[in-house]
GROMACS .gro file of C-alpha atoms in nm:
model
  341
    1UNK     CA    1  -9.025 -28.838  -2.423
    2UNK     CA    2  -8.972 -28.845  -2.045
    3UNK     CA    3  -9.183 -28.659  -1.789
    4UNK     CA    4  -8.902 -28.410  -1.704
    5UNK     CA    5  -8.868 -28.331  -2.075
    6UNK     CA    6  -9.242 -28.278  -2.109
    7UNK     CA    7  -9.237 -28.040  -1.813
    8UNK     CA    8  -8.938 -27.854  -1.958
    9UNK     CA    9  -9.146 -27.793  -2.271
   10UNK     CA   10  -9.456 -27.698  -2.073
   11UNK     CA   11  -9.263 -27.445  -1.866
   12UNK     CA   12  -9.138 -27.273  -2.178
   13UNK     CA   13  -9.485 -27.284  -2.333
   14UNK     CA   14  -9.614 -27.099  -2.026
   15UNK     CA   15  -9.325 -26.852  -2.048
   16UNK     CA   16  -9.394 -26.792  -2.415
   17UNK     CA   17  -9.766 -26.750  -2.345
   18UNK     CA   18  -9.692 -26.486  -2.083
   19UNK     CA   19  -9.434 -26.302  -2.293
   20UNK     CA   20  -9.655 -26.290  -2.601
   21UNK     CA   21  -9.976 -26.191  -2.422
   22UNK     CA   22  -9.853 -25.966  -2.143
   23UNK     CA   23  -9.569 -25.836  -2.361
   24UNK     CA   24  -9.793 -25.615  -2.570
   25UNK     CA   25  -9.976 -25.460  -2.274
   26UNK     CA   26  -9.644 -25.390  -2.101
   27UNK     CA   27  -9.536 -25.227  -2.426
   28UNK     CA   28  -9.855 -25.021  -2.435
   29UNK     CA   29  -9.777 -24.908  -2.080
   30UNK     CA   30  -9.431 -24.785  -2.180
   31UNK     CA   31  -9.576 -24.608  -2.484
   32UNK     CA   32  -9.828 -24.441  -2.254
   33UNK     CA   33  -9.558 -24.176  -2.197
   34UNK     CA   34  -9.512 -24.103  -2.568
   35UNK     CA   35  -9.808 -24.187  -2.791
   36UNK     CA   36 -10.117 -24.038  -2.618
   37UNK     CA   37 -10.123 -23.657  -2.611
   38UNK     CA   38 -10.458 -23.579  -2.446
   39UNK     CA   39 -10.640 -23.723  -2.146
   40UNK     CA   40 -10.893 -23.891  -2.377
   41UNK     CA   41 -10.610 -24.058  -2.568
   42UNK     CA   42 -10.448 -24.175  -2.245
   43UNK     CA   43 -10.779 -24.330  -2.145
   44UNK     CA   44 -10.795 -24.501  -2.485
   45UNK     CA   45 -10.442 -24.634  -2.427
   46UNK     CA   46 -10.534 -24.785  -2.091
   47UNK     CA   47 -10.869 -24.918  -2.210
   48UNK     CA   48 -10.708 -25.091  -2.507
   49UNK     CA   49 -10.559 -25.339  -2.259
   50UNK     CA   50 -10.819 -25.300  -1.984
   51UNK     CA   51 -11.021 -25.617  -2.055
   52UNK     CA   52 -10.721 -25.846  -2.103
   53UNK     CA   53 -10.421 -25.743  -1.894
   54UNK     CA   54 -10.515 -25.934  -1.577
   55UNK     CA   55 -10.592 -26.252  -1.773
   56UNK     CA   56 -10.254 -26.224  -1.943
   57UNK     CA   57 -10.077 -26.231  -1.608
   58UNK     CA   58 -10.237 -26.567  -1.527
   59UNK     CA   59  -9.969 -26.722  -1.747
   60UNK     CA   60  -9.694 -26.583  -1.521
   61UNK     CA   61  -9.861 -26.714  -1.206
   62UNK     CA   62  -9.918 -27.053  -1.368
   63UNK     CA   63  -9.555 -27.068  -1.478
   64UNK     CA   64  -9.434 -26.995  -1.125
   65UNK     CA   65  -9.661 -27.262  -0.980
   66UNK     CA   66  -9.555 -27.516  -1.241
   67UNK     CA   67  -9.188 -27.444  -1.172
   68UNK     CA   68  -9.242 -27.497  -0.799
   69UNK     CA   69  -9.420 -27.828  -0.853
   70UNK     CA   70  -9.209 -27.974  -1.133
   71UNK     CA   71  -8.860 -27.846  -1.050
   72UNK     CA   72  -8.853 -27.734  -0.684
   73UNK     CA   73  -8.472 -27.709  -0.673
   74UNK     CA   74  -8.479 -27.463  -0.963
   75UNK     CA   75  -8.759 -27.267  -0.797
   76UNK     CA   76  -8.553 -27.242  -0.478
   77UNK     CA   77  -8.236 -27.132  -0.658
   78UNK     CA   78  -8.405 -26.872  -0.878
   79UNK     CA   79  -8.640 -26.726  -0.619
   80UNK     CA   80  -8.364 -26.696  -0.361
   81UNK     CA   81  -8.109 -26.558  -0.607
   82UNK     CA   82  -8.353 -26.316  -0.771
   83UNK     CA   83  -8.536 -26.229  -0.449
   84UNK     CA   84  -8.490 -25.850  -0.463
   85UNK     CA   85  -8.556 -25.839  -0.837
   86UNK     CA   86  -8.876 -26.040  -0.792
   87UNK     CA   87  -8.994 -25.809  -0.514
   88UNK     CA   88  -8.936 -25.511  -0.745
   89UNK     CA   89  -9.127 -25.696  -1.017
   90UNK     CA   90  -9.425 -25.756  -0.790
   91UNK     CA   91  -9.424 -25.397  -0.665
   92UNK     CA   92  -9.417 -25.270  -1.024
   93UNK     CA   93  -9.706 -25.495  -1.127
   94UNK     CA   94  -9.908 -25.390  -0.822
   95UNK     CA   95  -9.860 -25.018  -0.884
   96UNK     CA   96  -9.937 -25.070  -1.253
   97UNK     CA   97 -10.272 -25.229  -1.170
   98UNK     CA   98 -10.354 -24.970  -0.904
   99UNK     CA   99 -10.266 -24.685  -1.143
  100UNK     CA  100 -10.514 -24.811  -1.399
  101UNK     CA  101 -10.791 -24.818  -1.140
  102UNK     CA  102 -10.709 -24.493  -0.959
  103UNK     CA  103 -10.610 -24.242  -1.231
  104UNK     CA  104 -10.969 -24.144  -1.316
  105UNK     CA  105 -11.099 -24.137  -0.960
  106UNK     CA  106 -11.014 -23.768  -0.916
  107UNK     CA  107 -11.069 -23.492  -1.173
  108UNK     CA  108 -10.724 -23.344  -1.128
  109UNK     CA  109 -10.449 -23.317  -1.394
  110UNK     CA  110 -10.177 -23.350  -1.130
  111UNK     CA  111 -10.343 -23.662  -0.982
  112UNK     CA  112 -10.365 -23.820  -1.327
  113UNK     CA  113 -10.005 -23.733  -1.415
  114UNK     CA  114  -9.883 -23.912  -1.101
  115UNK     CA  115 -10.076 -24.229  -1.183
  116UNK     CA  116  -9.979 -24.209  -1.549
  117UNK     CA  117  -9.613 -24.203  -1.442
  118UNK     CA  118  -9.662 -24.499  -1.210
  119UNK     CA  119  -9.841 -24.685  -1.489
  120UNK     CA  120  -9.544 -24.626  -1.720
  121UNK     CA  121  -9.285 -24.726  -1.459
  122UNK     CA  122  -9.491 -25.031  -1.362
  123UNK     CA  123  -9.493 -25.136  -1.726
  124UNK     CA  124  -9.125 -25.067  -1.795
  125UNK     CA  125  -8.970 -25.244  -1.495
  126UNK     CA  126  -9.126 -25.591  -1.547
  127UNK     CA  127  -8.996 -25.619  -1.902
  128UNK     CA  128  -8.644 -25.517  -1.803
  129UNK     CA  129  -8.636 -25.730  -1.486
  130UNK     CA  130  -8.769 -26.041  -1.658
  131UNK     CA  131  -8.517 -25.994  -1.938
  132UNK     CA  132  -8.229 -25.951  -1.693
  133UNK     CA  133  -8.339 -26.264  -1.506
  134UNK     CA  134  -8.358 -26.466  -1.829
  135UNK     CA  135  -8.021 -26.330  -1.938
  136UNK     CA  136  -7.865 -26.451  -1.614
  137UNK     CA  137  -8.012 -26.798  -1.667
  138UNK     CA  138  -7.869 -26.808  -2.020
  139UNK     CA  139  -7.532 -26.687  -1.894
  140UNK     CA  140  -7.531 -26.920  -1.594
  141UNK     CA  141  -7.556 -26.857  -1.221
  142UNK     CA  142  -7.297 -26.918  -0.947
  143UNK     CA  143  -7.436 -27.231  -0.777
  144UNK     CA  144  -7.270 -27.443  -0.511
  145UNK     CA  145  -7.284 -27.821  -0.481
  146UNK     CA  146  -7.625 -27.797  -0.310
  147UNK     CA  147  -7.770 -27.591  -0.596
  148UNK     CA  148  -7.780 -27.273  -0.387
  149UNK     CA  149  -7.720 -26.931  -0.541
  150UNK     CA  150  -7.393 -26.785  -0.410
  151UNK     CA  151  -7.388 -26.451  -0.591
  152UNK     CA  152  -7.536 -26.112  -0.504
  153UNK     CA  153  -7.799 -25.881  -0.650
  154UNK     CA  154  -7.530 -25.662  -0.807
  155UNK     CA  155  -7.374 -25.965  -0.976
  156UNK     CA  156  -7.703 -26.013  -1.160
  157UNK     CA  157  -7.660 -25.671  -1.322
  158UNK     CA  158  -7.383 -25.790  -1.552
  159UNK     CA  159  -7.356 -25.636  -1.901
  160UNK     CA  160  -7.485 -25.940  -2.091
  161UNK     CA  161  -7.797 -25.981  -1.877
  162UNK     CA  162  -7.868 -25.608  -1.884
  163UNK     CA  163  -7.849 -25.620  -2.265
  164UNK     CA  164  -8.101 -25.907  -2.266
  165UNK     CA  165  -8.321 -25.690  -2.042
  166UNK     CA  166  -8.298 -25.404  -2.294
  167UNK     CA  167  -8.380 -25.645  -2.577
  168UNK     CA  168  -8.687 -25.767  -2.389
  169UNK     CA  169  -8.806 -25.411  -2.329
  170UNK     CA  170  -8.757 -25.306  -2.693
  171UNK     CA  171  -8.935 -25.614  -2.830
  172UNK     CA  172  -9.225 -25.556  -2.590
  173UNK     CA  173  -9.251 -25.191  -2.701
  174UNK     CA  174  -9.257 -25.303  -3.066
  175UNK     CA  175  -9.527 -25.558  -2.980
  176UNK     CA  176  -9.721 -25.293  -2.789
  177UNK     CA  177  -9.693 -25.036  -3.068
  178UNK     CA  178  -9.849 -25.279  -3.315
  179UNK     CA  179 -10.129 -25.362  -3.071
  180UNK     CA  180 -10.197 -24.994  -2.992
  181UNK     CA  181 -10.207 -24.909  -3.363
  182UNK     CA  182 -10.446 -25.198  -3.418
  183UNK     CA  183 -10.682 -25.079  -3.142
  184UNK     CA  184 -10.688 -24.704  -3.220
  185UNK     CA  185 -10.759 -24.473  -3.509
  186UNK     CA  186 -10.655 -24.138  -3.652
  187UNK     CA  187 -10.359 -23.943  -3.520
  188UNK     CA  188 -10.305 -24.171  -3.224
  189UNK     CA  189 -10.281 -24.472  -3.453
  190UNK     CA  190 -10.036 -24.283  -3.675
  191UNK     CA  191  -9.814 -24.199  -3.376
  192UNK     CA  192  -9.822 -24.562  -3.261
  193UNK     CA  193  -9.723 -24.678  -3.611
  194UNK     CA  194  -9.417 -24.453  -3.602
  195UNK     CA  195  -9.277 -24.660  -3.316
  196UNK     CA  196  -9.294 -24.993  -3.499
  197UNK     CA  197  -9.011 -24.952  -3.748
  198UNK     CA  198  -8.741 -24.812  -3.513
  199UNK     CA  199  -8.818 -25.064  -3.238
  200UNK     CA  200  -8.816 -25.347  -3.494
  201UNK     CA  201  -8.477 -25.237  -3.625
  202UNK     CA  202  -8.337 -25.197  -3.273
  203UNK     CA  203  -8.472 -25.542  -3.179
  204UNK     CA  204  -8.290 -25.704  -3.471
  205UNK     CA  205  -7.961 -25.529  -3.395
  206UNK     CA  206  -7.970 -25.609  -3.022
  207UNK     CA  207  -8.077 -25.971  -3.084
  208UNK     CA  208  -7.781 -26.024  -3.317
  209UNK     CA  209  -7.549 -25.869  -3.057
  210UNK     CA  210  -7.695 -26.090  -2.780
  211UNK     CA  211  -7.659 -26.403  -2.993
  212UNK     CA  212  -7.298 -26.332  -3.087
  213UNK     CA  213  -7.212 -26.245  -2.728
  214UNK     CA  214  -7.381 -26.561  -2.598
  215UNK     CA  215  -7.177 -26.784  -2.830
  216UNK     CA  216  -6.859 -26.634  -2.684
  217UNK     CA  217  -6.979 -26.619  -2.325
  218UNK     CA  218  -7.122 -26.971  -2.304
  219UNK     CA  219  -7.009 -27.172  -2.608
  220UNK     CA  220  -7.118 -27.497  -2.444
  221UNK     CA  221  -7.483 -27.392  -2.494
  222UNK     CA  222  -7.431 -27.408  -2.869
  223UNK     CA  223  -7.239 -27.734  -2.899
  224UNK     CA  224  -7.420 -27.953  -3.150
  225UNK     CA  225  -7.715 -27.716  -3.174
  226UNK     CA  226  -7.694 -27.710  -3.554
  227UNK     CA  227  -7.758 -28.084  -3.556
  228UNK     CA  228  -8.093 -28.027  -3.390
  229UNK     CA  229  -8.376 -27.989  -3.647
  230UNK     CA  230  -8.575 -27.782  -3.396
  231UNK     CA  231  -8.304 -27.515  -3.416
  232UNK     CA  232  -8.348 -27.482  -3.793
  233UNK     CA  233  -8.728 -27.481  -3.775
  234UNK     CA  234  -8.732 -27.209  -3.509
  235UNK     CA  235  -8.459 -27.014  -3.687
  236UNK     CA  236  -8.653 -27.014  -4.014
  237UNK     CA  237  -8.975 -26.920  -3.833
  238UNK     CA  238  -8.796 -26.633  -3.655
  239UNK     CA  239  -8.658 -26.498  -3.983
  240UNK     CA  240  -9.001 -26.516  -4.149
  241UNK     CA  241  -9.166 -26.345  -3.852
  242UNK     CA  242  -8.903 -26.070  -3.844
  243UNK     CA  243  -8.964 -26.002  -4.211
  244UNK     CA  244  -9.339 -26.011  -4.160
  245UNK     CA  245  -9.348 -25.744  -3.887
  246UNK     CA  246  -9.239 -25.442  -4.098
  247UNK     CA  247  -9.410 -25.578  -4.409
  248UNK     CA  248  -9.755 -25.610  -4.252
  249UNK     CA  249  -9.721 -25.316  -4.010
  250UNK     CA  250  -9.565 -25.060  -4.242
  251UNK     CA  251  -9.602 -25.172  -4.606
  252UNK     CA  252  -9.961 -25.295  -4.575
  253UNK     CA  253 -10.220 -25.047  -4.450
  254UNK     CA  254 -10.481 -25.284  -4.307
  255UNK     CA  255 -10.272 -25.583  -4.197
  256UNK     CA  256 -10.196 -25.495  -3.834
  257UNK     CA  257 -10.363 -25.816  -3.719
  258UNK     CA  258 -10.109 -26.015  -3.920
  259UNK     CA  259  -9.832 -25.789  -3.792
  260UNK     CA  260  -9.911 -25.863  -3.429
  261UNK     CA  261  -9.917 -26.236  -3.503
  262UNK     CA  262  -9.570 -26.196  -3.651
  263UNK     CA  263  -9.441 -25.997  -3.354
  264UNK     CA  264  -9.582 -26.262  -3.122
  265UNK     CA  265  -9.405 -26.527  -3.329
  266UNK     CA  266  -9.080 -26.329  -3.297
  267UNK     CA  267  -9.107 -26.345  -2.917
  268UNK     CA  268  -9.201 -26.714  -2.921
  269UNK     CA  269  -8.915 -26.810  -3.153
  270UNK     CA  270  -8.656 -26.611  -2.957
  271UNK     CA  271  -8.755 -26.787  -2.636
  272UNK     CA  272  -8.777 -27.121  -2.816
  273UNK     CA  273  -8.424 -27.088  -2.953
  274UNK     CA  274  -8.296 -27.000  -2.606
  275UNK     CA  275  -8.469 -27.310  -2.466
  276UNK     CA  276  -8.313 -27.523  -2.739
  277UNK     CA  277  -7.968 -27.401  -2.635
  278UNK     CA  278  -8.038 -27.456  -2.265
  279UNK     CA  279  -8.183 -27.809  -2.284
  280UNK     CA  280  -8.143 -28.023  -2.075
  281UNK     CA  281  -8.022 -27.750  -1.837
  282UNK     CA  282  -8.265 -27.534  -1.647
  283UNK     CA  283  -8.009 -27.328  -1.458
  284UNK     CA  284  -7.650 -27.371  -1.581
  285UNK     CA  285  -7.381 -27.316  -1.319
  286UNK     CA  286  -7.078 -27.093  -1.372
  287UNK     CA  287  -6.892 -27.278  -1.096
  288UNK     CA  288  -6.882 -27.607  -1.286
  289UNK     CA  289  -7.125 -27.808  -1.494
  290UNK     CA  290  -7.158 -28.062  -1.212
  291UNK     CA  291  -7.345 -27.795  -1.011
  292UNK     CA  292  -7.591 -27.715  -1.291
  293UNK     CA  293  -7.960 -27.778  -1.231
  294UNK     CA  294  -8.101 -27.994  -1.509
  295UNK     CA  295  -8.432 -28.161  -1.586
  296UNK     CA  296  -8.286 -28.478  -1.437
  297UNK     CA  297  -8.133 -28.370  -1.105
  298UNK     CA  298  -8.384 -28.096  -1.019
  299UNK     CA  299  -8.719 -28.257  -1.102
  300UNK     CA  300  -8.987 -28.376  -0.863
  301UNK     CA  301  -9.083 -28.741  -0.825
  302UNK     CA  302  -9.249 -28.928  -1.109
  303UNK     CA  303  -9.577 -28.937  -0.915
  304UNK     CA  304  -9.573 -28.557  -0.869
  305UNK     CA  305  -9.492 -28.491  -1.234
  306UNK     CA  306  -9.766 -28.729  -1.344
  307UNK     CA  307 -10.029 -28.573  -1.118
  308UNK     CA  308  -9.929 -28.222  -1.227
  309UNK     CA  309  -9.941 -28.326  -1.592
  310UNK     CA  310 -10.301 -28.442  -1.552
  311UNK     CA  311 -10.389 -28.109  -1.390
  312UNK     CA  312 -10.211 -27.920  -1.668
  313UNK     CA  313 -10.389 -28.116  -1.941
  314UNK     CA  314 -10.721 -28.015  -1.786
  315UNK     CA  315 -10.633 -27.659  -1.683
  316UNK     CA  316 -10.438 -27.528  -1.983
  317UNK     CA  317 -10.722 -27.586  -2.235
  318UNK     CA  318 -10.953 -27.394  -2.000
  319UNK     CA  319 -10.709 -27.102  -1.992
  320UNK     CA  320 -10.682 -27.111  -2.373
  321UNK     CA  321 -11.062 -27.115  -2.410
  322UNK     CA  322 -11.100 -26.827  -2.163
  323UNK     CA  323 -10.831 -26.626  -2.340
  324UNK     CA  324 -10.985 -26.686  -2.682
  325UNK     CA  325 -11.333 -26.587  -2.565
  326UNK     CA  326 -11.209 -26.265  -2.404
  327UNK     CA  327 -11.009 -26.156  -2.707
  328UNK     CA  328 -11.301 -26.230  -2.939
  329UNK     CA  329 -11.542 -26.040  -2.716
  330UNK     CA  330 -11.324 -25.728  -2.710
  331UNK     CA  331 -11.186 -25.732  -3.063
  332UNK     CA  332 -11.200 -25.419  -3.276
  333UNK     CA  333 -11.122 -25.056  -3.204
  334UNK     CA  334 -11.136 -24.936  -2.846
  335UNK     CA  335 -11.399 -24.678  -2.750
  336UNK     CA  336 -11.469 -24.491  -2.428
  337UNK     CA  337 -11.786 -24.561  -2.232
  338UNK     CA  338 -11.912 -24.491  -1.881
  339UNK     CA  339 -11.748 -24.815  -1.765
  340UNK     CA  340 -11.408 -24.724  -1.911
  341UNK     CA  341 -11.104 -24.650  -1.697
   0.00000   0.00000   0.00000
């Protein structure tokens, strides 16, 4: 296994880590408009993700840094092509964080409604924007011979990529509904549970539509994919996880912990299957395969990849240990205290 291949895998591991961990708290943010009915319940909603949301976003920052170091040409193409979308993403994440901190600073219903709305918008936009960006990568971007993006912001809002954005949002809401049901009790838990089944069903339908559309839109991504054993392993795991979500979340009363593991596996397998279809491409080009950015023509030097790999082998276990400790420390049902948001 070559260094560029290892870094391709590491990048998608970081992407999966972010999507699985930050996916549920973005989903909780979207459900903040629908599930909580009282101010106390809205505080419970925010505090369910309060101890973990900022740590979850470390995976996104690490992924961006790893992309810059390992595949600088890809970083340049994506960050220049998606510049406006990335600015919107950052603005949404900033307002989301600020809303969590500010909503309880003033004892005013109007004040809290404003910040609740910003919290919801700041949770909805990242899921959609990240999905649209990923959909464009799967579809292919217009790149010239120098690997520069030659399209426009409006060209990124094509139907296929928008559908991938909707899929991402729906899957995150499903993931968030399971998490919120796991962290709450009583009527609020019951309302959160009601969102699991419809979002699961919608996720399955949209995923099938995206897959069929992708095979017609970019058939070259699927050439020989059935000969790859990884495809069958991930496909079987995805099917099992999809079955497990409604079984553990709806059929079993006290198995929400298993349900959220299954929903996380759904996200991981979906991204893994997309990576299997992309490899060895990182950014396919719609202007000719010769212009595509791959792990071979877009990677850094061997010395850079080696040095970064050493750093990753030291840093990633630390992140995993930190994440595990935090989730263990704050496991169980959420309660309101003087330190709560």
